[in-house]
Coordinates of C-alpha atoms in Angstrom, one line a residue:
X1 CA -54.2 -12.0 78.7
X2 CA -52.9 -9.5 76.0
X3 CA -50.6 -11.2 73.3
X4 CA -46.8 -10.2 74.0
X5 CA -44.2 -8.7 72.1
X6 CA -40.4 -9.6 72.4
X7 CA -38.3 -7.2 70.9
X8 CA -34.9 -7.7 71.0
X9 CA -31.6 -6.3 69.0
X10 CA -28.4 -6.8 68.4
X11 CA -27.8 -9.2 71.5
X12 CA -26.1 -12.3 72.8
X13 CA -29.1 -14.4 74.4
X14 CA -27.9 -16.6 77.0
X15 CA -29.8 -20.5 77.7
X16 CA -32.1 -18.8 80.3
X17 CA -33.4 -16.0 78.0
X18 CA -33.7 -18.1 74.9
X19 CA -35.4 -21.1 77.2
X20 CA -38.3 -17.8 78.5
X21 CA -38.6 -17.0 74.9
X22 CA -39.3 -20.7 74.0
X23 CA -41.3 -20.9 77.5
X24 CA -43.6 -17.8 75.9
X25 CA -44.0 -19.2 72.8
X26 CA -45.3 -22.1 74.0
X27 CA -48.2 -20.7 76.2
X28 CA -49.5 -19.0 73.1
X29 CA -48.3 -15.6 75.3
X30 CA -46.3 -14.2 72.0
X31 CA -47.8 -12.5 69.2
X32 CA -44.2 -10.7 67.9
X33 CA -40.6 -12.0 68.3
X34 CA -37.9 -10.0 66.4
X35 CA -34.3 -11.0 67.6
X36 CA -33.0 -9.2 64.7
X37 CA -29.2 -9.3 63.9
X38 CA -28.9 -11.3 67.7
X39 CA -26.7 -14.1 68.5
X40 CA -27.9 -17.1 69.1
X41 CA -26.1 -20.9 69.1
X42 CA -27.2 -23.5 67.1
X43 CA -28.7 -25.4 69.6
X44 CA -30.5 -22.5 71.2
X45 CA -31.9 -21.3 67.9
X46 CA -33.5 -24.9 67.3
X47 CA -35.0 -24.4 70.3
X48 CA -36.8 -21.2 69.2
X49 CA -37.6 -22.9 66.0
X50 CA -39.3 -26.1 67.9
X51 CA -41.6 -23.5 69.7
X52 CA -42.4 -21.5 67.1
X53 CA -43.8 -24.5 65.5
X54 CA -46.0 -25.3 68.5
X55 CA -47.2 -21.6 69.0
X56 CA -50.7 -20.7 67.6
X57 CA -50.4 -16.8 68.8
X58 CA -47.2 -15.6 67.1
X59 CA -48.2 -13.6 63.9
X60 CA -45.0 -11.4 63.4
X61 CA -41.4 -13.4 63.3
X62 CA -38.1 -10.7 63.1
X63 CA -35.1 -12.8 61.8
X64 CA -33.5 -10.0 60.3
X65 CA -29.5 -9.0 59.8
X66 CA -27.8 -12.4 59.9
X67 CA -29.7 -14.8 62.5
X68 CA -30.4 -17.6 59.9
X69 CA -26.7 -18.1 58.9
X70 CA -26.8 -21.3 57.6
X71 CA -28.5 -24.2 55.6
X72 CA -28.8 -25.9 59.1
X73 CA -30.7 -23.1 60.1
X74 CA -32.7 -22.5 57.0
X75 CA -33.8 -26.5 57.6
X76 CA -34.9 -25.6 61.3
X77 CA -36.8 -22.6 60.3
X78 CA -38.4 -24.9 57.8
X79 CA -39.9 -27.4 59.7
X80 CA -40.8 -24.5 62.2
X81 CA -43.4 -23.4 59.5
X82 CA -44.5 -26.8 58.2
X83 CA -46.1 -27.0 61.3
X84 CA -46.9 -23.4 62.7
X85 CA -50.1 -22.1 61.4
X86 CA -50.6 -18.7 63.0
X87 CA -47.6 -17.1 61.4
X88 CA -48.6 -13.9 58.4
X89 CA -45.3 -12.3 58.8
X90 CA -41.6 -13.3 58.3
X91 CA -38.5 -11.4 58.0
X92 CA -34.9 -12.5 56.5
X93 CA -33.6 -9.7 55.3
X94 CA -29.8 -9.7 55.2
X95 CA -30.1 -13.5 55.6
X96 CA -27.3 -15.5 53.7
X97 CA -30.4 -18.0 52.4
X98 CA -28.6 -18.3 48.4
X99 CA -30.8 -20.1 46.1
X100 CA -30.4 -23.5 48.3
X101 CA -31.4 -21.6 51.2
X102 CA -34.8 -20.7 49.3
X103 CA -34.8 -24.4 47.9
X104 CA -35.2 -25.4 51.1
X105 CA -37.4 -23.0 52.9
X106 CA -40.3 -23.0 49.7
X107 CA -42.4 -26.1 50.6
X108 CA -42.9 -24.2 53.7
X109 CA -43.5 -20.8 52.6
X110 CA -45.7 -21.5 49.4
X111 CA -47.9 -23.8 51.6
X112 CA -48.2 -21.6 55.0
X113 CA -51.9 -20.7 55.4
X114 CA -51.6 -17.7 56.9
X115 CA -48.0 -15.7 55.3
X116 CA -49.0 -13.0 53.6
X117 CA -45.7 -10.9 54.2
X118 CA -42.3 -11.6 53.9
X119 CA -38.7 -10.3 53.9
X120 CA -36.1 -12.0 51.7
X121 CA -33.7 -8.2 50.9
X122 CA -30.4 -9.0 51.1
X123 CA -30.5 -12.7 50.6
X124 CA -28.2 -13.5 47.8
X125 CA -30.9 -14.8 46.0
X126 CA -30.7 -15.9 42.6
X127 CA -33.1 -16.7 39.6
X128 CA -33.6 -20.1 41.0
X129 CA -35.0 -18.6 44.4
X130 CA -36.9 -15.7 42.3
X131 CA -38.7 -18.6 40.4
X132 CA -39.9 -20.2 43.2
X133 CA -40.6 -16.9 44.8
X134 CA -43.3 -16.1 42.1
X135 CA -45.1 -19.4 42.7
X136 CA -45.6 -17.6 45.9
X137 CA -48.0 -14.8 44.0
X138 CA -51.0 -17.1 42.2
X139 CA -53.1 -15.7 39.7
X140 CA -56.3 -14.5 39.6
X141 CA -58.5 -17.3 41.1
X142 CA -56.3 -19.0 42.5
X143 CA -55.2 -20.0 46.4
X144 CA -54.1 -16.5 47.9
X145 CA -50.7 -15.4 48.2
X146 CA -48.5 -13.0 49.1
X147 CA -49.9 -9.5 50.0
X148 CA -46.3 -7.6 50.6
X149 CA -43.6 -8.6 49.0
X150 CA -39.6 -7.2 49.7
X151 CA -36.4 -8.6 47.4
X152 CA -34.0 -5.5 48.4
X153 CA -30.6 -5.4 47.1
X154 CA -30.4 -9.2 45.5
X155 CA -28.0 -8.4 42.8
X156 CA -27.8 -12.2 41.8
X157 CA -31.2 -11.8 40.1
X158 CA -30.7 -11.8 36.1
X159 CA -33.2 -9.3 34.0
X160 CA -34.8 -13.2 33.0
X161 CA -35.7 -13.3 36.4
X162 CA -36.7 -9.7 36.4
X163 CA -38.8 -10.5 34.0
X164 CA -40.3 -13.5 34.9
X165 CA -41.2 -11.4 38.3
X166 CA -43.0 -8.7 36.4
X167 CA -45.1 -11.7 34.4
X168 CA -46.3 -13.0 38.2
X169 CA -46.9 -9.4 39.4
X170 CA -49.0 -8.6 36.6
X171 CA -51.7 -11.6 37.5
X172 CA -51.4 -12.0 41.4
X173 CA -54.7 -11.3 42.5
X174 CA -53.4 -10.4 46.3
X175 CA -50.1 -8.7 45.9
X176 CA -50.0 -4.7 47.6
X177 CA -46.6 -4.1 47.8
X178 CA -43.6 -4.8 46.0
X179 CA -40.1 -3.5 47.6
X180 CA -37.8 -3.8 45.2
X181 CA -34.8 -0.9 45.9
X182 CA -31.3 -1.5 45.5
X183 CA -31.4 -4.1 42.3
X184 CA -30.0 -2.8 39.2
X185 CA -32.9 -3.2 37.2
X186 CA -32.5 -0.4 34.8
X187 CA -35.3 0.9 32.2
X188 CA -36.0 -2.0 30.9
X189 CA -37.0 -3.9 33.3
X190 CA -38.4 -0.8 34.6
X191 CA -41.2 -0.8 31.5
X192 CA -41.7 -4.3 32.4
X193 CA -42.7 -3.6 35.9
X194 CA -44.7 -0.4 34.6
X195 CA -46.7 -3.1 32.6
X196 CA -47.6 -5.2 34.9
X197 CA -48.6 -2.8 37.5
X198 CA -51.0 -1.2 35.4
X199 CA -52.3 -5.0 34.8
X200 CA -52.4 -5.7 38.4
X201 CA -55.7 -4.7 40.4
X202 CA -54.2 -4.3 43.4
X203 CA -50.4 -3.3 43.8
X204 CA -50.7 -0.1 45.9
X205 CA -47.2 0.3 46.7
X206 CA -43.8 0.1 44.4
X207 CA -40.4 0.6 45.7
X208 CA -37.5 1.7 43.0
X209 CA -35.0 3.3 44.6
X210 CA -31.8 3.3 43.5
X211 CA -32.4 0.6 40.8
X212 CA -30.7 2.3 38.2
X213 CA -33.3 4.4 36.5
X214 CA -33.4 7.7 34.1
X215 CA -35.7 9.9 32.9
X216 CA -37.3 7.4 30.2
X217 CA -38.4 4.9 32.9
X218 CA -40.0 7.8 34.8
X219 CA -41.8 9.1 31.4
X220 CA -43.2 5.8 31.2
X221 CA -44.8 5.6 34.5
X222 CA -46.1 9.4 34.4
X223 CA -47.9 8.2 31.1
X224 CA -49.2 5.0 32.9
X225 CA -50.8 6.9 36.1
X226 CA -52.0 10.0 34.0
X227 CA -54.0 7.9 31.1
X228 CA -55.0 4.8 32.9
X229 CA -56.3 3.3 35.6
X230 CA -54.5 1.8 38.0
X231 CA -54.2 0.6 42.0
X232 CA -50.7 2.5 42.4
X233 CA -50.9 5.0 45.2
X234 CA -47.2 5.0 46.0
X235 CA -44.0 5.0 43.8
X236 CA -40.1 5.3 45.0
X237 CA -38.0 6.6 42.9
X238 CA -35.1 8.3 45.0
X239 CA -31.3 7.8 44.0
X240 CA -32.2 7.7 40.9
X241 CA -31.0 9.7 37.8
X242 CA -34.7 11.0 37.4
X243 CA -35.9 14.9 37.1
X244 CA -37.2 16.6 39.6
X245 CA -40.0 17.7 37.5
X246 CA -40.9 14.4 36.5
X247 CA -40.9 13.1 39.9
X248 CA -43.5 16.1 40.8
X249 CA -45.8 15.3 38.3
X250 CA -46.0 11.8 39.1
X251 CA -46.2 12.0 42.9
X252 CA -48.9 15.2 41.7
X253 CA -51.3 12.2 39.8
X254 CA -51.2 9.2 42.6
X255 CA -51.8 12.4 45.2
X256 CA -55.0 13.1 42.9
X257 CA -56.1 9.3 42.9
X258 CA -55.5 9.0 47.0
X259 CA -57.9 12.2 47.3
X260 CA -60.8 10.5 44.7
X261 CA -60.6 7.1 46.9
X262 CA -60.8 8.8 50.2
X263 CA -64.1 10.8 48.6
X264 CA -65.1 7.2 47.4
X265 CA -64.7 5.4 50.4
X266 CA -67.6 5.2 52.8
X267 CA -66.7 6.2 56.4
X268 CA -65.0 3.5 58.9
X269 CA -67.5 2.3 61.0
X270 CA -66.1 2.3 64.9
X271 CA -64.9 -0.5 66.4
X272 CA -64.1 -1.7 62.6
X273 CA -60.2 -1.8 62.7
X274 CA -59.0 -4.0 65.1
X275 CA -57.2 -2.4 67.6
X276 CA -53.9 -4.5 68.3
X277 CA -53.1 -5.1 64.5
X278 CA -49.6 -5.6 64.1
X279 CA -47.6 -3.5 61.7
X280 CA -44.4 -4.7 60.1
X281 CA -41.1 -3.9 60.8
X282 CA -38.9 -3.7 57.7
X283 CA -35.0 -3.9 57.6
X284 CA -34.3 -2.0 54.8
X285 CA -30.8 -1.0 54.6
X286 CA -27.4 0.4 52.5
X287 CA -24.2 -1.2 53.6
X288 CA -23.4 1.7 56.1
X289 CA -26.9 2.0 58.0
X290 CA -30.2 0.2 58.5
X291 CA -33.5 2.3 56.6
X292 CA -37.0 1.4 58.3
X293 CA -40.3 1.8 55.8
X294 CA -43.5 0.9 56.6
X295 CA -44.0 -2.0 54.4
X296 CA -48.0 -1.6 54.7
X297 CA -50.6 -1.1 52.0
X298 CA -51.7 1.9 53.4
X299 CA -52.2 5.2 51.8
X300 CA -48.6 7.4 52.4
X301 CA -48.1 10.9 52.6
X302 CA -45.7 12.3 50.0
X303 CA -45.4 16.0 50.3
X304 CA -42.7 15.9 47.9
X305 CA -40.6 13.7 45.1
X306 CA -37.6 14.7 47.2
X307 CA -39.2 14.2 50.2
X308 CA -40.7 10.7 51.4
X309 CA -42.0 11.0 55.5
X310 CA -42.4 7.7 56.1
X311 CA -43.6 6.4 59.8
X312 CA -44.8 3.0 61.2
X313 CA -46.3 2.8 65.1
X314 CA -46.9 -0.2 66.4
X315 CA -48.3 -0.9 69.7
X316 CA -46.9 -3.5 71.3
X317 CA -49.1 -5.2 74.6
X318 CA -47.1 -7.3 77.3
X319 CA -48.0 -9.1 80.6
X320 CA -47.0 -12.5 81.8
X321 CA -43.4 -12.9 80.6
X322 CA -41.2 -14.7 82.4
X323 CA -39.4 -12.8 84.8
X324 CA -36.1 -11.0 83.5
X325 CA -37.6 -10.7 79.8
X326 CA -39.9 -8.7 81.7
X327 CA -38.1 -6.3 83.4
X328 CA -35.7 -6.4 80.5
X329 CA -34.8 -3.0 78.4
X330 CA -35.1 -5.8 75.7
X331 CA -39.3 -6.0 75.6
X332 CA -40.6 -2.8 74.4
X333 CA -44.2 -1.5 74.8
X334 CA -43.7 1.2 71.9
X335 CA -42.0 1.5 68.7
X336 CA -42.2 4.0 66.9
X337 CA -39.3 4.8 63.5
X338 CA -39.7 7.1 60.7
X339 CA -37.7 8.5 58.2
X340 CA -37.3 11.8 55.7
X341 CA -35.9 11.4 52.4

């Protein structure tokens, strides 16, 4: 039996869909649940939580836009992971966690064997969460950690904890992508960040839009990718106060360094990739709209500083839900978003 997706937005959920969900779960049958910005009692979303700590299939959990709304919930989801073991990707974005929130969530998280993405944008995070955040990104030799990382518009965060986030990035040894838009983080901290990705051996992907940035951040990074090497194939840097010309020359030099690892890279063998993967689904949003990336370390296409196409397809596989989930406009077998900038 293929794994299942439940995809599901913006809803009530009654007892009987929440107890198939949990039913799902349970058989190992779910490989993705996203019930992003749903609603959900108390009761009902302890339920979830108690099967997704007995599931071994689920790799992909969508929390997104609200559905953790309180510490009681934070606890549930919690003890969810201190048991689940299957789990690699988690999203909260535009979760009210605070720093207690993340207080009591990192014993899980920092311990999970298999996270290697997670969603905290929108959080209300502070430099107590951000500290415990960048245990979650070891150095070099040490356990893995994170692979994709996305702290979105947490205006709590001081430039110390700016700072201390550009200290971690600069010697996690697993660390690809860094979403980091919508924080006023301003040139200095900018420099900071330019520092440690040319330190880092692997960060591939750096989001900075609209973090407060001028020209002098964006000199710094052009002078970073154009005289030393580095992993960075992929730099944001819309709604800011940067040049055009500047943002041409710099999307011109990680273009160059894409084409010499594609010419470097020996040919995928078939059968190599495996074939139902599971992509990420990113909330990324400004107060009046929700903005979908693809928050994976693959090479993008950026025909233009002004011009971002970014696009995420997932293939979603279902058979044996429970009946109304089923037949439910709610389970999707496609999803497909992008989005020009």
């Amino acid at each position: 039996m293929l794994p299942a997706s439940i995809q599901i937005t913006g809803e009530l959920l009654s007892a009987a869909e929440v107890q198939d969900i949990c039913e799902s779960l349970k058989e190992d049958s779910v490989r993705l649940l996203s019930v992003r910005g749903c609603q959900v009692s108390d009761r009902d979303f302890g339920r979830i939580c108690r099967s997704v700590a007995e599931s071994c299939s689920l790799a992909q959990l969508n929390l997104n836009l609200g559905v953790v709304s309180s510490i009681s919930r934070t606890r549930h989801l919690a003890d969810a992971l201190k048991t689940n073991r299957s789990l690699q990707t988690l999203f909260l974005h535009g979760s009210p966690l605070l720093d207690d929130g993340l207080v009591t969530l990192n014993p899980a998280l920092s311990t999970h064997p298999a996270l290697i993405c997670l969603d905290l944008g929108d959080c209300m995070l502070g430099d107590e969460a951000l500290s415990l955040i960048c245990g979650m990104l070891p150095p070099d030799g040490a356990k893995s950690g994170l692979r994709e990382l996305t702290l979105s518009a947490n205006p709590g965060i001081s430039s110390k904890g700016w700072t201390r986030l550009a200290i971690a990035v600069a010697h996690s040894s697993q660390l690809r992508v860094l979403n980091l838009d919508y924080n006023l983080l301003g040139d200095q901290i900018a420099g900071m960040l330019a520092v440690a990705v040319a330190s880092s051996r692997t960060l591939e992907v750096l989001d900075l839009e609209g973090t407060g940035l001028t020209n002098q951040s964006a000199q710094v990074f052009l002078d970073m990718v154009e005289n030393y090497p580095t992993s960075l194939r992929v730099l944001v840097l819309a709604e800011n106060d940067i040049s055009l010309e500047l943002q041409q020359q710099i999307c011109d030099l990680l273009s160059e360094g894409e084409d010499d690892d594609d010419r470097q890279a020996p040919p995928l063998q078939p059968g190599s990739a495996s074939s139902n993967a599971l992509l990420p689904i990113r909330d990324k949003y400004q107060p009046i709209r929700d903005k979908y990336h693809p928050p994976t370390w693959l090479p993008h296409s950026n025909s233009s500083p002004q011009m971002v196409l970014l696009a995420s397809g997932l293939v979603l596989y279902f058979s044996g839900l429970p009946g109304h989930l089923a037949a439910s406009s709610m389970v999707c077998s496609t999803c497909t978003k992008s989005r020009t900038e």
